[in-house]
PDB file of C-alpha atoms in Angstrom:
ATOM      1  CA  MET A  18      -8.043  43.352 -25.396  1.00 48.00           C
ATOM      2  CA  PHE A  19      -8.197  40.322 -28.055  1.00 47.00           C
ATOM      3  CA  ARG A  20      -7.605  37.946 -25.063  1.00 48.00           C
ATOM      4  CA  ALA A  21     -10.965  39.266 -23.885  1.00 50.00           C
ATOM      5  CA  ARG A  22     -13.079  38.930 -26.697  1.00 50.00           C
ATOM      6  CA  VAL A  23     -11.879  35.172 -27.155  1.00 48.00           C
ATOM      7  CA  LEU A  24     -12.778  34.331 -23.934  1.00 49.00           C
ATOM      8  CA  LEU A  25     -15.979  36.184 -24.135  1.00 56.00           C
ATOM      9  CA  GLY A  26     -17.313  33.544 -26.597  1.00 55.00           C
ATOM     10  CA  ALA A  27     -15.346  30.595 -25.576  1.00 53.00           C
ATOM     11  CA  PRO A  28     -17.236  27.456 -22.855  1.00 56.00           C
ATOM     12  CA  PRO A  29     -16.743  28.535 -19.287  1.00 51.00           C
ATOM     13  CA  ALA A  30     -14.547  25.192 -18.984  1.00 47.00           C
ATOM     14  CA  VAL A  31     -12.173  26.446 -21.226  1.00 43.00           C
ATOM     15  CA  VAL A  32     -11.697  30.012 -19.564  1.00 41.00           C
ATOM     16  CA  ILE A  33     -11.751  28.467 -16.233  1.00 43.00           C
ATOM     17  CA  LEU A  34      -8.444  26.760 -17.590  1.00 42.00           C
ATOM     18  CA  ALA A  35      -7.211  29.682 -19.653  1.00 40.00           C
ATOM     19  CA  LEU A  36      -7.158  31.793 -16.538  1.00 40.00           C
ATOM     20  CA  SER A  37      -5.821  29.395 -14.071  1.00 43.00           C
ATOM     21  CA  GLY A  38      -2.281  29.358 -16.498  1.00 44.00           C
ATOM     22  CA  CYS A  39       0.402  27.023 -15.044  1.00 45.00           C
ATOM     23  CA  SER A  40      -0.253  27.660 -11.292  1.00 45.00           C
ATOM     24  CA  SER A  41      -2.626  24.674 -11.251  1.00 47.00           C
ATOM     25  CA  HIS A  42      -1.387  21.709 -10.411  1.00 49.00           C
ATOM     26  CA  TRP A  43      -4.173  19.901 -12.353  1.00 59.00           C
ATOM     27  CA  GLY A  44      -2.507  17.735 -14.818  1.00 76.00           C
ATOM     28  CA  CYS A  45       0.657  17.316 -13.191  1.00 85.00           C
ATOM     29  CA  THR A  46       1.430  14.151 -10.811  1.00 83.00           C
ATOM     30  CA  ASP A  47       4.390  12.522  -9.407  1.00 76.00           C
ATOM     31  CA  THR A  48       4.808   8.782  -8.653  1.00 78.00           C
ATOM     32  CA  THR A  49       7.830   6.787  -7.762  1.00 79.00           C
ATOM     33  CA  ALA A  50       8.552   3.321  -8.871  1.00 82.00           C
ATOM     34  CA  GLU A  51       8.321   0.149  -6.701  1.00 84.00           C
ATOM     35  CA  ARG A  52      11.851  -0.876  -5.526  1.00 88.00           C
ATOM     36  CA  GLY A  53      13.308  -3.937  -7.057  1.00 88.00           C
ATOM     37  CA  GLU A  54      14.753  -6.886  -5.662  1.00 93.00           C
ATOM     38  CA  ALA A  55      18.571  -6.267  -4.703  1.00 94.00           C
ATOM     39  CA  GLY A  56      20.710  -9.272  -6.004  1.00 96.00           C
ATOM     40  CA  VAL A  57      24.636  -9.446  -6.721  1.00 98.00           C
ATOM     41  CA  SER A  58      23.377  -9.609 -10.688  1.00 98.00           C
ATOM     42  CA  VAL A  59      20.144  -7.887 -11.945  1.00 97.00           C
ATOM     43  CA  GLN A  60      18.362  -7.191 -14.684  1.00 97.00           C
ATOM     44  CA  VAL A  61      18.399  -3.129 -14.864  1.00 95.00           C
ATOM     45  CA  GLU A  62      14.318  -1.857 -15.069  1.00 93.00           C
ATOM     46  CA  ASP A  63      13.286   1.433 -15.986  1.00 89.00           C
ATOM     47  CA  THR A  64      10.538   3.057 -13.726  1.00 85.00           C
ATOM     48  CA  SER A  65       7.370   1.523 -15.237  1.00 83.00           C
ATOM     49  CA  GLY A  66       9.583  -2.451 -14.702  1.00 85.00           C
ATOM     50  CA  ARG A  67      10.501  -2.321 -17.901  1.00 89.00           C
ATOM     51  CA  ARG A  68      13.712  -4.688 -18.457  1.00 93.00           C
ATOM     52  CA  LEU A  69      16.155  -2.587 -20.335  1.00 92.00           C
ATOM     53  CA  GLY A  70      18.029  -5.649 -21.785  1.00 94.00           C
ATOM     54  CA  VAL A  71      20.857  -4.850 -19.497  1.00 96.00           C
ATOM     55  CA  THR A  72      22.245  -7.179 -16.679  1.00 97.00           C
ATOM     56  CA  ALA A  73      24.370  -5.330 -14.026  1.00 97.00           C
ATOM     57  CA  GLU A  74      26.331  -7.477 -11.664  1.00 98.00           C
ATOM     58  CA  VAL A  75      29.236  -7.183  -8.868  1.00 98.00           C
ATOM     59  CA  VAL A  76      31.862  -9.523  -9.780  1.00 98.00           C
ATOM     60  CA  GLY A  77      34.174  -9.286  -6.716  1.00 98.00           C
ATOM     61  CA  TRP A  78      34.442  -7.312  -3.499  1.00 98.00           C
ATOM     62  CA  ARG A  79      36.931  -6.983  -0.486  1.00 97.00           C
ATOM     63  CA  LEU A  80      37.797  -5.131   1.990  1.00 97.00           C
ATOM     64  CA  GLU A  81      41.440  -2.960   2.202  1.00 96.00           C
ATOM     65  CA  ARG A  82      42.535   0.447   2.185  1.00 94.00           C
ATOM     66  CA  HIS A  83      42.064   2.851  -0.753  1.00 92.00           C
ATOM     67  CA  PRO A  84      45.455   3.865  -1.882  1.00 91.00           C
ATOM     68  CA  GLN A  85      44.903   7.647  -1.767  1.00 93.00           C
ATOM     69  CA  VAL A  86      43.698   7.683   2.075  1.00 92.00           C
ATOM     70  CA  PRO A  87      45.151   4.685   3.521  1.00 91.00           C
ATOM     71  CA  SER A  88      44.457   6.580   7.248  1.00 92.00           C
ATOM     72  CA  GLU A  89      41.075   6.154   6.812  1.00 91.00           C
ATOM     73  CA  GLY A  90      40.985   2.340   7.131  1.00 92.00           C
ATOM     74  CA  ASP A  91      39.303  -0.179   5.064  1.00 94.00           C
ATOM     75  CA  LYS A  92      36.749   0.196   3.237  1.00 95.00           C
ATOM     76  CA  VAL A  93      34.961  -2.047   0.297  1.00 97.00           C
ATOM     77  CA  HIS A  94      36.287  -2.200  -2.656  1.00 97.00           C
ATOM     78  CA  PHE A  95      34.030  -3.700  -5.831  1.00 98.00           C
ATOM     79  CA  HIS A  96      34.405  -4.391  -9.306  1.00 98.00           C
ATOM     80  CA  TYR A  97      30.956  -4.237 -11.301  1.00 98.00           C
ATOM     81  CA  ARG A  98      29.535  -5.055 -15.025  1.00 98.00           C
ATOM     82  CA  PHE A  99      27.439  -4.178 -17.015  1.00 97.00           C
ATOM     83  CA  ASP A 100      26.099  -6.354 -20.567  1.00 96.00           C
ATOM     84  CA  GLY A 101      24.108  -4.844 -23.087  1.00 95.00           C
ATOM     85  CA  ALA A 102      24.661  -1.156 -22.212  1.00 92.00           C
ATOM     86  CA  ALA A 103      25.291   1.462 -24.327  1.00 84.00           C
ATOM     87  CA  PRO A 104      29.164   2.938 -23.525  1.00 77.00           C
ATOM     88  CA  ALA A 105      28.207   6.635 -23.596  1.00 76.00           C
ATOM     89  CA  SER A 106      24.994   6.858 -21.945  1.00 76.00           C
ATOM     90  CA  GLY A 107      23.625   3.969 -20.609  1.00 83.00           C
ATOM     91  CA  PRO A 108      21.973   2.860 -17.162  1.00 94.00           C
ATOM     92  CA  ALA A 109      22.806   3.807 -13.240  1.00 94.00           C
ATOM     93  CA  VAL A 110      21.434   1.552 -10.391  1.00 95.00           C
ATOM     94  CA  ASP A 111      22.652   1.901  -6.574  1.00 96.00           C
ATOM     95  CA  THR A 112      24.941  -0.663  -5.474  1.00 98.00           C
ATOM     96  CA  CYS A 113      25.264  -1.331  -1.610  1.00 98.00           C
ATOM     97  CA  ALA A 114      27.665  -3.598   0.976  1.00 98.00           C
ATOM     98  CA  VAL A 115      25.317  -5.007   3.212  1.00 98.00           C
ATOM     99  CA  ASP A 116      25.556  -7.037   6.679  1.00 98.00           C
ATOM    100  CA  SER A 117      24.273 -10.772   6.981  1.00 97.00           C
ATOM    101  CA  GLU A 118      20.532  -9.274   7.314  1.00 97.00           C
ATOM    102  CA  ARG A 119      21.067  -7.268   4.118  1.00 97.00           C
ATOM    103  CA  VAL A 120      20.645  -4.473   5.676  1.00 97.00           C
ATOM    104  CA  ALA A 121      22.369  -1.607   3.955  1.00 97.00           C
ATOM    105  CA  LEU A 122      25.777   0.091   5.688  1.00 97.00           C
ATOM    106  CA  GLY A 123      26.687   2.201   2.763  1.00 96.00           C
ATOM    107  CA  CYS A 124      25.462   2.807  -0.693  1.00 97.00           C
ATOM    108  CA  GLN A 125      25.889   4.694  -4.009  1.00 95.00           C
ATOM    109  CA  THR A 126      24.989   5.150  -7.822  1.00 94.00           C
ATOM    110  CA  VAL A 127      27.354   3.559 -10.257  1.00 95.00           C
ATOM    111  CA  SER A 128      27.272   4.180 -13.950  1.00 94.00           C
ATOM    112  CA  SER A 129      27.780   2.081 -17.045  1.00 94.00           C
ATOM    113  CA  SER A 130      28.985   5.300 -18.627  1.00 92.00           C
ATOM    114  CA  GLY A 131      31.772   5.658 -16.031  1.00 91.00           C
ATOM    115  CA  ALA A 132      32.984   1.936 -16.834  1.00 94.00           C
ATOM    116  CA  TRP A 133      35.683   0.442 -19.851  1.00 95.00           C
ATOM    117  CA  PRO A 134      34.747  -0.951 -22.561  1.00 94.00           C
ATOM    118  CA  GLU A 135      36.014  -4.806 -22.807  1.00 95.00           C
ATOM    119  CA  PRO A 136      36.304  -6.650 -26.002  1.00 96.00           C
ATOM    120  CA  ASP A 137      33.534  -8.838 -24.957  1.00 95.00           C
ATOM    121  CA  GLY A 138      31.480  -5.361 -24.724  1.00 93.00           C
ATOM    122  CA  SER A 139      30.830  -5.103 -21.409  1.00 96.00           C
ATOM    123  CA  LEU A 140      31.383  -2.554 -19.447  1.00 97.00           C
ATOM    124  CA  THR A 141      33.439  -3.199 -16.648  1.00 97.00           C
ATOM    125  CA  GLY A 142      34.646  -0.695 -13.310  1.00 96.00           C
ATOM    126  CA  ASP A 143      35.241  -0.614  -9.966  1.00 97.00           C
ATOM    127  CA  ASP A 144      34.846   2.013  -6.796  1.00 97.00           C
ATOM    128  CA  TRP A 145      35.181   2.161  -3.397  1.00 96.00           C
ATOM    129  CA  LEU A 146      32.506   2.282  -0.594  1.00 95.00           C
ATOM    130  CA  ALA A 147      32.701   4.051   2.549  1.00 92.00           C
ATOM    131  CA  VAL A 148      31.110   2.097   5.521  1.00 95.00           C
ATOM    132  CA  GLU A 149      31.466   2.851   9.282  1.00 94.00           C
ATOM    133  CA  HIS A 150      32.130  -0.897  10.546  1.00 94.00           C
ATOM    134  CA  PRO A 151      33.799  -2.814   7.882  1.00 95.00           C
ATOM    135  CA  GLU A 152      33.709  -5.901   9.452  1.00 96.00           C
ATOM    136  CA  GLN A 153      30.033  -6.273   8.964  1.00 97.00           C
ATOM    137  CA  VAL A 154      30.048  -6.295   5.427  1.00 98.00           C
ATOM    138  CA  ALA A 155      28.659  -9.939   4.210  1.00 98.00           C
ATOM    139  CA  GLU A 156      27.562  -8.914   0.603  1.00 98.00           C
ATOM    140  CA  VAL A 157      27.468  -6.185  -2.280  1.00 98.00           C
ATOM    141  CA  LEU A 158      24.174  -6.345  -3.911  1.00 98.00           C
ATOM    142  CA  MET A 159      23.059  -4.271  -6.628  1.00 98.00           C
ATOM    143  CA  ILE A 160      19.120  -2.906  -7.207  1.00 96.00           C
ATOM    144  CA  PRO A 161      17.686  -3.236 -10.965  1.00 95.00           C
ATOM    145  CA  ASN A 162      16.043   0.206 -10.757  1.00 93.00           C
ATOM    146  CA  ASP A 163      17.573   2.774 -13.600  1.00 91.00           C
ATOM    147  CA  GLN A 164      18.643   5.927 -12.075  1.00 89.00           C
ATOM    148  CA  SER A 165      20.248   7.473 -14.966  1.00 83.00           C
ATOM    149  CA  TYR A 166      17.180   9.509 -15.494  1.00 69.00           C
ATOM    150  CA  GLY A 167      15.921  10.259 -12.001  1.00 56.00           C
ATOM    151  CA  ARG A 168      16.863  14.003 -12.066  1.00 62.00           C
ATOM    152  CA  ARG A 169      13.507  14.403 -13.953  1.00 68.00           C
ATOM    153  CA  PRO A 170      11.677  17.744 -12.215  1.00 76.00           C
ATOM    154  CA  THR A 171       8.955  16.727 -10.124  1.00 75.00           C
ATOM    155  CA  CYS A 172       5.688  18.877  -9.750  1.00 84.00           C
ATOM    156  CA  GLU A 173       6.818  20.993  -7.420  1.00 81.00           C
ATOM    157  CA  GLN A 174      10.204  22.038  -9.116  1.00 82.00           C
ATOM    158  CA  ASP A 175       8.110  22.549 -12.374  1.00 79.00           C
ATOM    159  CA  ILE A 176       4.675  22.595 -12.847  1.00 83.00           C
ATOM    160  CA  LYS A 177       4.410  22.811 -16.722  1.00 77.00           C
ATOM    161  CA  ASP A 178       7.089  20.460 -17.408  1.00 75.00           C
ATOM    162  CA  GLY A 179       7.786  17.920 -14.302  1.00 72.00           C
ATOM    163  CA  GLY A 180       5.703  15.009 -12.979  1.00 72.00           C
ATOM    164  CA  GLY A 181       5.468  11.601 -13.955  1.00 71.00           C
ATOM    165  CA  MET A 182       7.284   8.225 -13.174  1.00 71.00           C
ATOM    166  CA  HIS A 183      10.415   8.961 -10.982  1.00 75.00           C
ATOM    167  CA  PRO A 184      12.671   6.358 -10.127  1.00 80.00           C
ATOM    168  CA  PRO A 185      12.870   5.440  -6.162  1.00 81.00           C
ATOM    169  CA  LYS A 186      14.327   7.068  -3.406  1.00 85.00           C
ATOM    170  CA  PRO A 187      18.056   5.920  -3.976  1.00 86.00           C
ATOM    171  CA  ALA A 188      19.460   3.468  -1.674  1.00 89.00           C
ATOM    172  CA  GLY A 189      20.860   4.485   1.853  1.00 90.00           C
ATOM    173  CA  ARG A 190      22.213   3.258   5.124  1.00 94.00           C
ATOM    174  CA  GLY A 191      19.698   1.281   7.055  1.00 93.00           C
ATOM    175  CA  ASP A 192      17.559   0.675   4.519  1.00 92.00           C
ATOM    176  CA  GLN A 193      16.628  -3.016   4.116  1.00 94.00           C
ATOM    177  CA  LEU A 194      17.346  -4.806   0.898  1.00 93.00           C
TER     178      LEU A 194
END
């Protein structure tokens, strides 16, 4: 009853907004950042393209058998480094093994929070990439877009709190980098 009295004296635009509730898509928009240029060393950037003051770098890689699953054959064992990242919760970037044409053969996201602190303040780590044809790997590259906050809800998932700028879709096999 109180709601009806309030709406009777309200302008029509306010009545429409009040009655529409959270079911309207009005005001909720999803946008996706453009994928940055992949490289061996990249300046990590947020969804607006602003650099975060963090460098992510592949410091080395080689093909070898994983010691826990040697029967699976060669995998790409790579070492990485983050400079300028916070140890507890820093950025995450996609890392991909690519062929000579820079086509991704396998990718995964690596996070600075999963790396170990070094005396110089950097964070270092290593990981493995499984690729179908390891003999085709020519390079291991990182993509500068920070993926650490990519789990923000979309408008479709949460009309009230979703939306906004999202990182690009994570890189995957077959993507041209």
